[in-house]
PDB file of C-alpha atoms in Angstrom:
ATOM      1  CA  MET X 175     -49.017  28.733  73.595  1.00 83.00           C
ATOM      2  CA  ALA X 176     -46.658  26.925  71.278  1.00 84.00           C
ATOM      3  CA  THR X 177     -42.942  26.255  71.301  1.00 88.00           C
ATOM      4  CA  THR X 178     -40.565  26.681  68.389  1.00 85.00           C
ATOM      5  CA  ALA X 179     -40.900  22.925  67.770  1.00 86.00           C
ATOM      6  CA  ASP X 180     -44.574  23.541  66.841  1.00 86.00           C
ATOM      7  CA  PHE X 181     -43.761  26.103  64.144  1.00 88.00           C
ATOM      8  CA  LYS X 182     -45.162  25.459  60.677  1.00 87.00           C
ATOM      9  CA  ASN X 183     -45.902  27.623  57.669  1.00 85.00           C
ATOM     10  CA  GLY X 184     -49.219  29.436  58.037  1.00 82.00           C
ATOM     11  CA  LEU X 185     -49.235  29.403  61.861  1.00 86.00           C
ATOM     12  CA  VAL X 186     -50.386  32.776  63.230  1.00 87.00           C
ATOM     13  CA  LEU X 187     -48.523  34.098  66.274  1.00 89.00           C
ATOM     14  CA  LYS X 188     -49.417  36.954  68.591  1.00 89.00           C
ATOM     15  CA  ILE X 189     -46.253  39.027  69.058  1.00 88.00           C
ATOM     16  CA  ASP X 190     -46.363  42.494  70.671  1.00 86.00           C
ATOM     17  CA  ASN X 191     -50.183  42.494  70.315  1.00 85.00           C
ATOM     18  CA  LYS X 192     -49.853  42.051  66.546  1.00 87.00           C
ATOM     19  CA  LEU X 193     -50.902  39.007  64.559  1.00 87.00           C
ATOM     20  CA  GLN X 194     -48.030  37.654  62.491  1.00 89.00           C
ATOM     21  CA  GLN X 195     -48.174  34.641  60.193  1.00 88.00           C
ATOM     22  CA  ILE X 196     -45.161  32.379  59.685  1.00 88.00           C
ATOM     23  CA  VAL X 197     -44.206  32.500  56.019  1.00 88.00           C
ATOM     24  CA  GLU X 198     -40.949  30.554  56.359  1.00 91.00           C
ATOM     25  CA  PHE X 199     -38.945  29.045  59.178  1.00 91.00           C
ATOM     26  CA  GLN X 200     -35.689  27.169  59.591  1.00 92.00           C
ATOM     27  CA  HIS X 201     -34.291  25.340  62.613  1.00 91.00           C
ATOM     28  CA  VAL X 202     -30.563  26.092  62.952  1.00 89.00           C
ATOM     29  CA  LYS X 203     -28.137  24.105  65.117  1.00 90.00           C
ATOM     30  CA  PRO X 204     -24.769  25.798  64.899  1.00 88.00           C
ATOM     31  CA  GLY X 205     -21.614  23.878  65.792  1.00 88.00           C
ATOM     32  CA  LYS X 206     -21.063  26.227  68.690  1.00 88.00           C
ATOM     33  CA  GLY X 207     -23.798  27.754  70.840  1.00 88.00           C
ATOM     34  CA  PRO X 208     -27.498  27.045  71.352  1.00 90.00           C
ATOM     35  CA  ALA X 209     -29.959  26.105  68.612  1.00 90.00           C
ATOM     36  CA  PHE X 210     -32.357  28.725  67.284  1.00 92.00           C
ATOM     37  CA  VAL X 211     -35.186  29.159  64.780  1.00 91.00           C
ATOM     38  CA  ARG X 212     -34.954  31.743  62.011  1.00 93.00           C
ATOM     39  CA  THR X 213     -38.386  32.877  60.732  1.00 92.00           C
ATOM     40  CA  LYS X 214     -39.984  35.211  58.225  1.00 93.00           C
ATOM     41  CA  LEU X 215     -43.157  36.675  59.685  1.00 91.00           C
ATOM     42  CA  LYS X 216     -45.857  38.514  57.748  1.00 88.00           C
ATOM     43  CA  ASP X 217     -47.975  41.055  59.612  1.00 86.00           C
ATOM     44  CA  VAL X 218     -51.548  39.900  58.975  1.00 81.00           C
ATOM     45  CA  VAL X 219     -52.958  43.445  58.918  1.00 75.00           C
ATOM     46  CA  SER X 220     -50.287  45.430  57.053  1.00 76.00           C
ATOM     47  CA  GLY X 221     -48.706  42.624  55.004  1.00 77.00           C
ATOM     48  CA  LYS X 222     -45.194  43.737  56.002  1.00 86.00           C
ATOM     49  CA  VAL X 223     -42.677  40.869  56.172  1.00 89.00           C
ATOM     50  CA  VAL X 224     -39.965  40.864  58.851  1.00 91.00           C
ATOM     51  CA  ASP X 225     -37.228  38.431  59.889  1.00 93.00           C
ATOM     52  CA  LYS X 226     -37.222  37.287  63.509  1.00 92.00           C
ATOM     53  CA  THR X 227     -35.055  34.799  65.360  1.00 92.00           C
ATOM     54  CA  PHE X 228     -36.282  32.718  68.313  1.00 91.00           C
ATOM     55  CA  ASN X 229     -34.186  30.650  70.692  1.00 90.00           C
ATOM     56  CA  ALA X 230     -35.052  26.955  70.432  1.00 88.00           C
ATOM     57  CA  GLY X 231     -37.749  25.866  72.875  1.00 87.00           C
ATOM     58  CA  VAL X 232     -39.101  29.377  73.547  1.00 89.00           C
ATOM     59  CA  LYS X 233     -42.851  29.572  74.118  1.00 91.00           C
ATOM     60  CA  VAL X 234     -44.802  31.922  71.862  1.00 90.00           C
ATOM     61  CA  GLU X 235     -48.459  32.880  72.062  1.00 90.00           C
ATOM     62  CA  THR X 236     -50.501  31.637  69.112  1.00 88.00           C
ATOM     63  CA  ALA X 237     -53.655  33.214  67.775  1.00 85.00           C
ATOM     64  CA  THR X 238     -56.743  31.170  67.056  1.00 84.00           C
ATOM     65  CA  VAL X 239     -57.448  31.556  63.372  1.00 82.00           C
ATOM     66  CA  ASP X 240     -60.571  30.062  61.862  1.00 85.00           C
ATOM     67  CA  ARG X 241     -60.338  29.330  58.128  1.00 85.00           C
ATOM     68  CA  ARG X 242     -63.617  29.115  56.248  1.00 89.00           C
ATOM     69  CA  ASP X 243     -64.429  28.300  52.638  1.00 91.00           C
ATOM     70  CA  MET X 244     -66.561  31.077  51.208  1.00 92.00           C
ATOM     71  CA  THR X 245     -68.118  31.717  47.810  1.00 93.00           C
ATOM     72  CA  TYR X 246     -67.503  35.053  46.086  1.00 91.00           C
ATOM     73  CA  LEU X 247     -70.901  36.446  45.100  1.00 92.00           C
ATOM     74  CA  TYR X 248     -70.337  39.962  43.736  1.00 90.00           C
ATOM     75  CA  HIS X 249     -68.415  43.222  44.079  1.00 87.00           C
ATOM     76  CA  ASP X 250     -70.409  46.370  44.877  1.00 85.00           C
ATOM     77  CA  GLY X 251     -67.581  48.831  44.244  1.00 81.00           C
ATOM     78  CA  GLU X 252     -66.450  49.284  47.837  1.00 83.00           C
ATOM     79  CA  SER X 253     -66.455  45.714  49.098  1.00 87.00           C
ATOM     80  CA  PHE X 254     -66.683  42.089  48.048  1.00 89.00           C
ATOM     81  CA  VAL X 255     -69.704  40.091  49.178  1.00 91.00           C
ATOM     82  CA  LEU X 256     -68.899  36.513  50.192  1.00 91.00           C
ATOM     83  CA  MET X 257     -71.132  33.703  51.434  1.00 93.00           C
ATOM     84  CA  ASP X 258     -70.110  31.086  53.983  1.00 90.00           C
ATOM     85  CA  GLU X 259     -70.532  27.682  52.306  1.00 88.00           C
ATOM     86  CA  LYS X 260     -71.762  25.981  55.489  1.00 89.00           C
ATOM     87  CA  THR X 261     -73.976  28.562  57.194  1.00 89.00           C
ATOM     88  CA  PHE X 262     -74.927  30.601  54.080  1.00 89.00           C
ATOM     89  CA  ASP X 263     -74.204  33.806  56.026  1.00 90.00           C
ATOM     90  CA  GLN X 264     -73.081  36.699  53.835  1.00 91.00           C
ATOM     91  CA  ILE X 265     -70.245  39.031  54.797  1.00 90.00           C
ATOM     92  CA  GLU X 266     -68.616  42.026  53.182  1.00 90.00           C
ATOM     93  CA  ILE X 267     -64.838  42.102  52.779  1.00 88.00           C
ATOM     94  CA  GLY X 268     -62.998  45.354  52.073  1.00 84.00           C
ATOM     95  CA  ASN X 269     -61.053  45.788  48.844  1.00 80.00           C
ATOM     96  CA  HIS X 270     -57.743  45.949  50.774  1.00 78.00           C
ATOM     97  CA  LEU X 271     -58.188  42.380  52.097  1.00 79.00           C
ATOM     98  CA  MET X 272     -58.751  40.899  48.644  1.00 79.00           C
ATOM     99  CA  GLY X 273     -55.644  42.335  46.989  1.00 76.00           C
ATOM    100  CA  ASN X 274     -54.871  42.465  43.277  1.00 79.00           C
ATOM    101  CA  GLY X 275     -55.827  38.822  42.750  1.00 79.00           C
ATOM    102  CA  ALA X 276     -59.473  39.892  42.976  1.00 83.00           C
ATOM    103  CA  ASN X 277     -59.159  41.166  39.394  1.00 87.00           C
ATOM    104  CA  PHE X 278     -59.232  37.505  38.336  1.00 87.00           C
ATOM    105  CA  LEU X 279     -62.246  36.348  40.379  1.00 87.00           C
ATOM    106  CA  LEU X 280     -65.434  35.200  38.737  1.00 88.00           C
ATOM    107  CA  GLU X 281     -68.697  35.002  40.630  1.00 90.00           C
ATOM    108  CA  ASN X 282     -69.204  31.704  42.501  1.00 90.00           C
ATOM    109  CA  THR X 283     -65.449  31.142  42.932  1.00 90.00           C
ATOM    110  CA  THR X 284     -64.499  29.533  46.249  1.00 91.00           C
ATOM    111  CA  VAL X 285     -61.957  31.441  48.358  1.00 91.00           C
ATOM    112  CA  GLN X 286     -60.642  30.798  51.866  1.00 89.00           C
ATOM    113  CA  VAL X 287     -61.116  33.534  54.465  1.00 88.00           C
ATOM    114  CA  SER X 288     -59.204  33.510  57.751  1.00 85.00           C
ATOM    115  CA  PHE X 289     -60.932  34.970  60.820  1.00 85.00           C
ATOM    116  CA  HIS X 290     -59.651  35.931  64.268  1.00 83.00           C
ATOM    117  CA  GLU X 291     -62.372  36.651  66.839  1.00 84.00           C
ATOM    118  CA  ASN X 292     -64.924  36.870  63.975  1.00 84.00           C
ATOM    119  CA  GLU X 293     -62.899  39.596  62.209  1.00 83.00           C
ATOM    120  CA  PRO X 294     -61.703  38.728  58.694  1.00 85.00           C
ATOM    121  CA  LEU X 295     -57.891  38.861  58.564  1.00 81.00           C
ATOM    122  CA  PHE X 296     -56.989  37.880  55.028  1.00 80.00           C
ATOM    123  CA  VAL X 297     -58.335  36.093  51.977  1.00 84.00           C
ATOM    124  CA  GLU X 298     -56.563  33.266  50.175  1.00 84.00           C
ATOM    125  CA  LEU X 299     -57.541  33.082  46.533  1.00 86.00           C
ATOM    126  CA  PRO X 300     -57.105  29.985  44.383  1.00 88.00           C
ATOM    127  CA  VAL X 301     -53.530  29.937  43.040  1.00 88.00           C
ATOM    128  CA  THR X 302     -54.749  29.654  39.453  1.00 90.00           C
ATOM    129  CA  VAL X 303     -58.048  30.381  37.757  1.00 90.00           C
ATOM    130  CA  GLU X 304     -59.328  29.613  34.264  1.00 91.00           C
ATOM    131  CA  LEU X 305     -60.633  32.629  32.373  1.00 91.00           C
ATOM    132  CA  LYS X 306     -61.824  33.237  28.824  1.00 92.00           C
ATOM    133  CA  VAL X 307     -60.147  35.836  26.591  1.00 91.00           C
ATOM    134  CA  GLU X 308     -62.751  38.457  25.659  1.00 92.00           C
ATOM    135  CA  HIS X 309     -60.496  40.413  23.318  1.00 90.00           C
ATOM    136  CA  THR X 310     -56.955  40.339  21.977  1.00 89.00           C
ATOM    137  CA  ASP X 311     -55.457  41.534  18.723  1.00 86.00           C
ATOM    138  CA  PRO X 312     -54.348  38.820  16.317  1.00 82.00           C
ATOM    139  CA  GLY X 313     -50.637  38.015  16.396  1.00 69.00           C
ATOM    140  CA  LEU X 314     -48.737  38.924  13.255  1.00 66.00           C
ATOM    141  CA  GLN X 315     -47.335  36.061  11.183  1.00 58.00           C
ATOM    142  CA  GLY X 316     -43.724  37.255  11.385  1.00 57.00           C
ATOM    143  CA  ASP X 317     -43.914  37.834  15.168  1.00 53.00           C
ATOM    144  CA  ARG X 318     -44.669  34.222  16.094  1.00 54.00           C
ATOM    145  CA  SER X 319     -41.032  33.137  16.184  1.00 54.00           C
ATOM    146  CA  THR X 320     -39.894  35.969  18.455  1.00 57.00           C
ATOM    147  CA  GLY X 321     -41.656  34.654  21.547  1.00 66.00           C
ATOM    148  CA  GLY X 322     -43.173  38.085  22.206  1.00 78.00           C
ATOM    149  CA  THR X 323     -46.326  38.924  24.094  1.00 83.00           C
ATOM    150  CA  LYS X 324     -49.422  41.019  23.555  1.00 87.00           C
ATOM    151  CA  PRO X 325     -52.173  42.327  25.850  1.00 89.00           C
ATOM    152  CA  ALA X 326     -55.391  40.350  26.255  1.00 90.00           C
ATOM    153  CA  THR X 327     -58.569  41.376  28.065  1.00 92.00           C
ATOM    154  CA  LEU X 328     -60.133  38.596  30.144  1.00 92.00           C
ATOM    155  CA  GLU X 329     -63.804  38.037  30.976  1.00 91.00           C
ATOM    156  CA  THR X 330     -63.299  39.718  34.367  1.00 89.00           C
ATOM    157  CA  GLY X 331     -62.029  42.872  32.666  1.00 89.00           C
ATOM    158  CA  ALA X 332     -58.434  42.320  33.770  1.00 89.00           C
ATOM    159  CA  GLU X 333     -55.667  42.727  31.213  1.00 91.00           C
ATOM    160  CA  VAL X 334     -52.698  40.330  31.064  1.00 91.00           C
ATOM    161  CA  GLN X 335     -49.745  39.772  28.754  1.00 90.00           C
ATOM    162  CA  VAL X 336     -50.121  36.569  26.712  1.00 89.00           C
ATOM    163  CA  PRO X 337     -48.089  34.826  23.981  1.00 87.00           C
ATOM    164  CA  LEU X 338     -48.817  35.860  20.392  1.00 84.00           C
ATOM    165  CA  PHE X 339     -50.605  32.591  19.514  1.00 85.00           C
ATOM    166  CA  ILE X 340     -53.481  33.280  21.961  1.00 85.00           C
ATOM    167  CA  GLU X 341     -56.759  34.205  20.251  1.00 88.00           C
ATOM    168  CA  THR X 342     -60.055  35.731  21.371  1.00 89.00           C
ATOM    169  CA  GLY X 343     -62.209  32.954  22.868  1.00 91.00           C
ATOM    170  CA  ASN X 344     -59.311  30.877  24.246  1.00 91.00           C
ATOM    171  CA  VAL X 345     -59.526  29.811  27.884  1.00 92.00           C
ATOM    172  CA  LEU X 346     -56.357  30.582  29.848  1.00 92.00           C
ATOM    173  CA  LYS X 347     -54.963  29.516  33.201  1.00 93.00           C
ATOM    174  CA  ILE X 348     -53.903  32.665  35.117  1.00 91.00           C
ATOM    175  CA  ASP X 349     -51.818  32.872  38.320  1.00 90.00           C
ATOM    176  CA  THR X 350     -53.772  35.055  40.799  1.00 87.00           C
ATOM    177  CA  ARG X 351     -50.664  35.898  42.840  1.00 84.00           C
ATOM    178  CA  ASP X 352     -49.025  38.001  40.132  1.00 87.00           C
ATOM    179  CA  GLY X 353     -51.558  38.052  37.290  1.00 86.00           C
ATOM    180  CA  SER X 354     -49.323  36.148  34.900  1.00 89.00           C
ATOM    181  CA  TYR X 355     -50.292  33.816  32.068  1.00 90.00           C
ATOM    182  CA  VAL X 356     -49.624  30.147  32.943  1.00 91.00           C
ATOM    183  CA  SER X 357     -51.028  28.149  30.021  1.00 90.00           C
ATOM    184  CA  ARG X 358     -53.827  27.751  27.522  1.00 89.00           C
ATOM    185  CA  VAL X 359     -56.556  25.301  28.550  1.00 88.00           C
ATOM    186  CA  ASN X 360     -57.666  22.782  25.947  1.00 75.00           C
ATOM    187  CA  ASN X 361     -61.404  22.993  25.390  1.00 60.00           C
TER     188      ASN X 361
END
């Protein structure tokens, strides 16, 4: 059990037999009336985000979540195979738990998997990854000043929009949360 004073981002609560992770919270002390805590909770299973308000000092049941660093080994089409970095045990994670960020994962990338009662809940990918451009069309000379973009295929097979100056063979930093180009990495 935890009180509202123990709230922090990432804490997983058990509310109505559902696991919900605190995404955001704010303690509010109005001029009139009792203090309360306004939160944004993300359902760990469905990913749905809801707003919920708690009275200050209320006790809430917390869920024990074990976070483990795991190495991504390979994808067999239906699931991702990961290896625990401490015990070397291998587990399979369904495609739905990995999300769209998995399009930017190379083999041997470290990810963090959260477990509750030995069941994987969700996977946290690195925020950015560095990937090589396998193919992109050359930018046209007159287009360089427009600040436009063009598609580029990365070594994982994912396609992203990149600035016109990017060439095949460049290494790029990509944001795994939305698949956007961040910067070019100097080699």
